[in-house]
Short mmCIF file of C-alpha atoms in Angstrom, two decimals:
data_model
loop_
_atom_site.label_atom_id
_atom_site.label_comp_id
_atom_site.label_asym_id
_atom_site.label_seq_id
_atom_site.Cartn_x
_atom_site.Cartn_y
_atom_site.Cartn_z
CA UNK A 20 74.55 120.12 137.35
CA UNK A 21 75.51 118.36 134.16
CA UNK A 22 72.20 118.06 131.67
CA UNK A 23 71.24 114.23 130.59
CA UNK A 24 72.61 113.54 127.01
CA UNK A 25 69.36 113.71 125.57
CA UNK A 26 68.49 117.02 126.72
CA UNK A 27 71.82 118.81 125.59
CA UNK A 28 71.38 120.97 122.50
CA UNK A 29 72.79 118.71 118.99
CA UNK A 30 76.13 120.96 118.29
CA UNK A 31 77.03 120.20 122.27
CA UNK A 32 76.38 116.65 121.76
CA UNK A 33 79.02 116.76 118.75
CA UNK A 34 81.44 118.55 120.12
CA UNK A 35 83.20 115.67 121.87
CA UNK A 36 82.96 113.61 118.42
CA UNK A 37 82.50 115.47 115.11
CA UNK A 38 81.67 112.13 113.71
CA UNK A 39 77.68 112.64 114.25
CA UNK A 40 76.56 110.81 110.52
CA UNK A 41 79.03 108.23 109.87
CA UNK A 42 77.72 107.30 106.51
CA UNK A 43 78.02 110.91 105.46
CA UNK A 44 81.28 111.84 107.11
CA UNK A 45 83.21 108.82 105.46
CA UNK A 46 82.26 110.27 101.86
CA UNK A 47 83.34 113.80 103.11
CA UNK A 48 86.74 112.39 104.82
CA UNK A 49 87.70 110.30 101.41
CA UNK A 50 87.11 113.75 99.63
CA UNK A 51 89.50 115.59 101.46
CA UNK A 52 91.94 112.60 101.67
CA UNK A 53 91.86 112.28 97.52
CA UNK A 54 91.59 115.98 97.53
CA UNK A 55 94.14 117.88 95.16
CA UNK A 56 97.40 119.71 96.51
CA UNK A 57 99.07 118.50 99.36
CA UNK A 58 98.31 117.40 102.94
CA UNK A 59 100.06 118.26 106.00
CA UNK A 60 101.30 114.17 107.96
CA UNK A 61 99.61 115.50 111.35
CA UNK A 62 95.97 116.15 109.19
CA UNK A 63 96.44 113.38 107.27
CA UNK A 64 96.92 111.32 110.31
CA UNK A 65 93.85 113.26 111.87
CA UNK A 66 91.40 112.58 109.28
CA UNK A 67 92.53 108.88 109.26
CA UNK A 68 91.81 108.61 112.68
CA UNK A 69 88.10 110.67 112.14
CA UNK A 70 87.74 108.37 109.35
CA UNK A 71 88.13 104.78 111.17
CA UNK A 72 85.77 106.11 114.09
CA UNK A 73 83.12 106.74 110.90
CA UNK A 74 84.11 103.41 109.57
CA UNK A 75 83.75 101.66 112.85
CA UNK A 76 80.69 102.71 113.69
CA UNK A 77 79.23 101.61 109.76
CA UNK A 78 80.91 98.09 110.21
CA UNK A 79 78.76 97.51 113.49
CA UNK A 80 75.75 98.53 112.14
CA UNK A 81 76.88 96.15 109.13
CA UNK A 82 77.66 93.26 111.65
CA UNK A 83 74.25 93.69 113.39
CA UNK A 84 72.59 93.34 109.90
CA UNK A 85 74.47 90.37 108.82
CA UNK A 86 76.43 91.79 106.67
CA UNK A 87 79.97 90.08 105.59
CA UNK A 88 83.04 92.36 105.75
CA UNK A 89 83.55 92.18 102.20
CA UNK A 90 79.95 92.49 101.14
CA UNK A 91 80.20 95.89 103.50
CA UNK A 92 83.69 96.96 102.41
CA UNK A 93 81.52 96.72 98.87
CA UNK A 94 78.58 98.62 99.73
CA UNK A 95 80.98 101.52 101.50
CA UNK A 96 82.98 101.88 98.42
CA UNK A 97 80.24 102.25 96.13
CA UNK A 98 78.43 104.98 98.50
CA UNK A 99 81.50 107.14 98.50
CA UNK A 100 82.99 106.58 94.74
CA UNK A 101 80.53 109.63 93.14
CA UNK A 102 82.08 111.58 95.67
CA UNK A 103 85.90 111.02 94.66
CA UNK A 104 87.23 114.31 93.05
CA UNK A 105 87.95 113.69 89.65
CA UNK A 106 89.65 116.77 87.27
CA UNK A 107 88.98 116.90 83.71
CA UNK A 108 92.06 117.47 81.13
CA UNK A 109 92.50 121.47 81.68
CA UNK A 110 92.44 121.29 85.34
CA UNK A 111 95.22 118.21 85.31
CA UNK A 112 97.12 120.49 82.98
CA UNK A 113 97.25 123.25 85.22
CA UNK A 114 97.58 121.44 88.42
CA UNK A 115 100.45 119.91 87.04
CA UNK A 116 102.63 122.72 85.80
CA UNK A 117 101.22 123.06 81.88
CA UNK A 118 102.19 119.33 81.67
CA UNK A 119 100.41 117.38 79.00
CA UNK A 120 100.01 114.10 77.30
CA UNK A 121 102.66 110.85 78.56
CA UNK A 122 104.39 113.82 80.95
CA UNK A 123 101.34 114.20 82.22
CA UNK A 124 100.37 110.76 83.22
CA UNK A 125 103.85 110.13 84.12
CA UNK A 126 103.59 113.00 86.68
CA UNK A 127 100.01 111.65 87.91
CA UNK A 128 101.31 107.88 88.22
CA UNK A 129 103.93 109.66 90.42
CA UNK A 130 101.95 111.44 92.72
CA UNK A 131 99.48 108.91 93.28
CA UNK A 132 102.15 106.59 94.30
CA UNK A 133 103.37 109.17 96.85
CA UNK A 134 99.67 109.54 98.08
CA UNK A 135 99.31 105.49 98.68
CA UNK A 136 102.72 105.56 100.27
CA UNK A 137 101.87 107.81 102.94
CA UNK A 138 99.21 106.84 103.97
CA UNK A 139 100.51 103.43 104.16
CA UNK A 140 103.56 104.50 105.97
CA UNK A 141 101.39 106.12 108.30
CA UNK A 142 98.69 103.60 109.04
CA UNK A 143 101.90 100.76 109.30
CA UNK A 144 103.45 103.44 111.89
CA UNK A 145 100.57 103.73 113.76
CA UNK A 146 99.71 100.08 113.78
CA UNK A 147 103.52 99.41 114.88
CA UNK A 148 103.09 101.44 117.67
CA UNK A 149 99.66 98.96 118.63
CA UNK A 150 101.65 96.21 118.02
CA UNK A 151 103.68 97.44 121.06
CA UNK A 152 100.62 98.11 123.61
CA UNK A 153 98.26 95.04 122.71
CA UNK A 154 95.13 96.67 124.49
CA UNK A 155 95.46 98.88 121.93
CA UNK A 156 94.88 96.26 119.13
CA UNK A 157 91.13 96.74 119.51
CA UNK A 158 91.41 100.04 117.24
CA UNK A 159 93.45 98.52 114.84
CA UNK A 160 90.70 96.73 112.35
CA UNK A 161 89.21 100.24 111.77
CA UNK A 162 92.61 102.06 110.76
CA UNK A 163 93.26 99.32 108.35
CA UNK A 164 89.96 99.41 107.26
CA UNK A 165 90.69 103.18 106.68
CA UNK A 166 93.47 102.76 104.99
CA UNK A 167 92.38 100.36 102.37
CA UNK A 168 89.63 102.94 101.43
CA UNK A 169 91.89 105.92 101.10
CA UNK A 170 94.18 103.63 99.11
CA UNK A 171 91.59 102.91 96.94
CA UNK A 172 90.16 105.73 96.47
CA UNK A 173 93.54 107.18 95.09
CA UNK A 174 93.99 104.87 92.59
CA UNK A 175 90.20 105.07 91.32
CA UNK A 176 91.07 108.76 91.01
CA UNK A 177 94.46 107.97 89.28
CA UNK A 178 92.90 105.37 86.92
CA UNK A 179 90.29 108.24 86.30
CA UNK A 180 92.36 110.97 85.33
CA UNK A 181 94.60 108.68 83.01
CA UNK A 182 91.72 108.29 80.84
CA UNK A 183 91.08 111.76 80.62
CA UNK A 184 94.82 112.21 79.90
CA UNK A 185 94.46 110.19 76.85
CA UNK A 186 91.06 110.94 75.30
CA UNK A 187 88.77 108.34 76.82
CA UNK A 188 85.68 109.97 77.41
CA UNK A 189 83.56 107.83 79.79
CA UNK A 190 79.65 108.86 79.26
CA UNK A 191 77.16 109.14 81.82
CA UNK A 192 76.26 110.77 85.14
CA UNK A 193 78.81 112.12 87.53
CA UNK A 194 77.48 108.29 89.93
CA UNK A 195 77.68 106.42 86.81
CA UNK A 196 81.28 107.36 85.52
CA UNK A 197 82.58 106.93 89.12
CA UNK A 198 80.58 103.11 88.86
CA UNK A 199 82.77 102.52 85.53
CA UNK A 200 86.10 103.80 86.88
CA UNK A 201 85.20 101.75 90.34
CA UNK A 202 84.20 98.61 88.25
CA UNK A 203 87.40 99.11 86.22
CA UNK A 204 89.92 99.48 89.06
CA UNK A 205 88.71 96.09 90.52
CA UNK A 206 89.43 94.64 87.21
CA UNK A 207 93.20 96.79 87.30
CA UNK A 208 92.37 97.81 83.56
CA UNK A 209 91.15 101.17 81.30
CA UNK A 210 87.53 101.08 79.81
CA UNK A 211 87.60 100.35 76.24
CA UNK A 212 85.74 103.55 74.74
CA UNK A 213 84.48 100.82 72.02
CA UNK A 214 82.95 98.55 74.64
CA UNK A 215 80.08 102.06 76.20
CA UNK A 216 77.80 99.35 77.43
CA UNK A 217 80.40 98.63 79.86
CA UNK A 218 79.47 101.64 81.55
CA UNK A 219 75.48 100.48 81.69
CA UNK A 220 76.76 96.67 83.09
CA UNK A 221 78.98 97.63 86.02
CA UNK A 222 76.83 97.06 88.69
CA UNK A 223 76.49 93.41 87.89
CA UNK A 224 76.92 90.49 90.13
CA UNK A 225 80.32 90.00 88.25
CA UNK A 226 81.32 93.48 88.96
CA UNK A 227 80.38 93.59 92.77
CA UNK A 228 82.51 90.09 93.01
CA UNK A 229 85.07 91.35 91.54
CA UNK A 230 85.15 94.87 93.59
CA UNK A 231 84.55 93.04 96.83
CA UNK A 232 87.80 90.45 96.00
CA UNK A 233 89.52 93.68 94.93
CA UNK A 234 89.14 95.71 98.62
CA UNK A 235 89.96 92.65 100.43
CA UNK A 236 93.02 91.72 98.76
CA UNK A 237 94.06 95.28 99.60
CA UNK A 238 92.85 94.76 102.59
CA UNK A 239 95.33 91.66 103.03
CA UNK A 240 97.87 93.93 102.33
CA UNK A 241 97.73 96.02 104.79
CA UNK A 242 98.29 93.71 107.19
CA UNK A 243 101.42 93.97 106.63
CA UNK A 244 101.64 96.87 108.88
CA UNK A 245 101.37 95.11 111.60
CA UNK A 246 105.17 94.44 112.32
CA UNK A 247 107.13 95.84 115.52
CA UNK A 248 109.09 99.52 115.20
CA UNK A 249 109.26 100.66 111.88
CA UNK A 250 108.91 97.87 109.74
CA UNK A 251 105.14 98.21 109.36
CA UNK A 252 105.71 102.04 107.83
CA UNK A 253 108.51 100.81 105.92
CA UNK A 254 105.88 97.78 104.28
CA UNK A 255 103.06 99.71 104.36
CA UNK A 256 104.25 102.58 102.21
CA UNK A 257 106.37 100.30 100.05
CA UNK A 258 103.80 97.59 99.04
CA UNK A 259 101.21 100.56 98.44
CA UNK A 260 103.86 102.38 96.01
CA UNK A 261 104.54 99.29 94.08
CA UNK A 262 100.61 98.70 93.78
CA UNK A 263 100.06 101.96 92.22
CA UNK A 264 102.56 101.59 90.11
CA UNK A 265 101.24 98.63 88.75
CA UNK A 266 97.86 100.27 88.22
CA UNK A 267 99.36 103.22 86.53
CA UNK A 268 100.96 101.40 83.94
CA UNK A 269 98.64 98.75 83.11
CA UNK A 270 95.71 101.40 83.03
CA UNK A 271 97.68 103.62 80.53
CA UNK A 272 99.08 100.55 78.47
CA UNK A 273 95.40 99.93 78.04
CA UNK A 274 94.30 103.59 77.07
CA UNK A 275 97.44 104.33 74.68
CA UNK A 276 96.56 104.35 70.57
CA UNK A 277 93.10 103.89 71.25
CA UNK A 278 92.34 107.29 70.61
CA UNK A 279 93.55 110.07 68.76
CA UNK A 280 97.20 111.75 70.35
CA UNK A 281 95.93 113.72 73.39
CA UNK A 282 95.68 117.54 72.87
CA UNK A 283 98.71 119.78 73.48
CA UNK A 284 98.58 122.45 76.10
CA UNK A 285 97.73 125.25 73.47
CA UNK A 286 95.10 123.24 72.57
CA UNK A 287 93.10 123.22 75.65
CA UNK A 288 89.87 125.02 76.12
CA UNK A 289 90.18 127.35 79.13
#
């Protein structure tokens, strides 16, 4: 005889769903997503999938409070930014084959836009194949929802990383650097390493607007995937390429001959 829910022992309970603390496994899953080195498509597409259940779950607690989708969207990005894995200059360097310097950010701007393309390309193939089974369309809020965090969270990284490519040392606590480099990748620009109280003001009003505008206009672009066949991969991965792009070069136009020349390769500590 089967034993009531309640009575089962915890790990039995979560063995159907590993998904037991949504607010805590989205942070994790955005970790590993943004994680260095590469991904195989089958666990990327699993830990999407683990991810929107997490998400879903948050957005109907957020709907039963009240909460707006943006204001939420918000709120979940700023929970899970201090958990983003960002590499200072040595580690880039050796991650990236002893590259240094524009090479360097060159070679990041690269594989950030081959991050954001899969995982668009994958969340527009998966919503392609919903588009063909409409019951289906239920799920399909969540995976975008997904998507536009992972997406994100890749280019906060990327904008990250650029600065410590090219000097720009952002001060603070591990939560209030990721704030700065959150608050800065709403605005699409570099901090200005003249301008430090712009690390103490980025959880103003101004700030969350601007974040909040930022995720939903992302957002917006991933519906896009929703087209029949392949034509939602084929958007999804392209429009997320040409984003990062964008965010690449603007950031680095904004960081270059502020500073000093970055070091060379000899010259980092080990």
């Amino acid at each position: 005889m089967a034993q009531p829910e309640q009575a089962r022992p915890e790990k039995d309970r979560q063995r159907g769903n590993e998904i037991a603390d949504p607010d805590r496994e989205v942070g994790e899953l955005v970790g590993r997503l943004t994680g260095p080195g590469e991904i195989e498509p089958a666990e990327r597409r699993r830990l999407l999938g683990r991810l929107a259940q997490a998400l879903s779950a948050g957005a109907k607690k957020a709907r039963a409070n009240g909460a707006g989708r943006g204001r939420w969207l918000a709120d979940v990005f700023l929970n899970i930014a201090p958990r983003i894995p960002i590499r200072d200059l040595h580690t880039l360097s050796e991650h990236h084959h002893g590259l240094t310097g524009e090479q360097l950010a060159d070679d990041l701007i690269r594989t950030a836009q081959k991050a954001t393309m899969t995982v668009g390309a994958i969340g527009g193939a998966l919503a392609a194949a919903e588009f063909a089974a409409p019951p289906l369309l239920l799920s399909a809020p969540a995976q975008l929802v997904a998507e536009t965090i992972v997406v994100a969270a890749i280019e906060v990284k990327l904008l990250a990383e650029l600065h410590e490519v090219y000097g720009v040392r952002v001060e603070g606590t591990g939560t209030q650097r990721a704030i700065a480099f959150t608050a800065a990748w709403a605005r699409q620009r570099g901090i200005d390493p003249l301008a430090p109280a712009s690390v103490s003001l980025a959880l103003g009003a101004a700030t969350k607007t601007a974040l909040r505008n930022r995720l939903m206009r992302t957002l917006g672009r991933h519906l896009t995937t929703f087209g029949p066949f392949l034509t939602g991969a084929v958007a999804g991965g392209a429009l997320n390429r040409m984003a990062t792009k964008k965010l690449g070069e603007a950031v680095r136009e904004d960081l270059r001959g502020k500073l000093p020349p970055p070091p060379r390769r000899d010259e980092l500590s080990p």
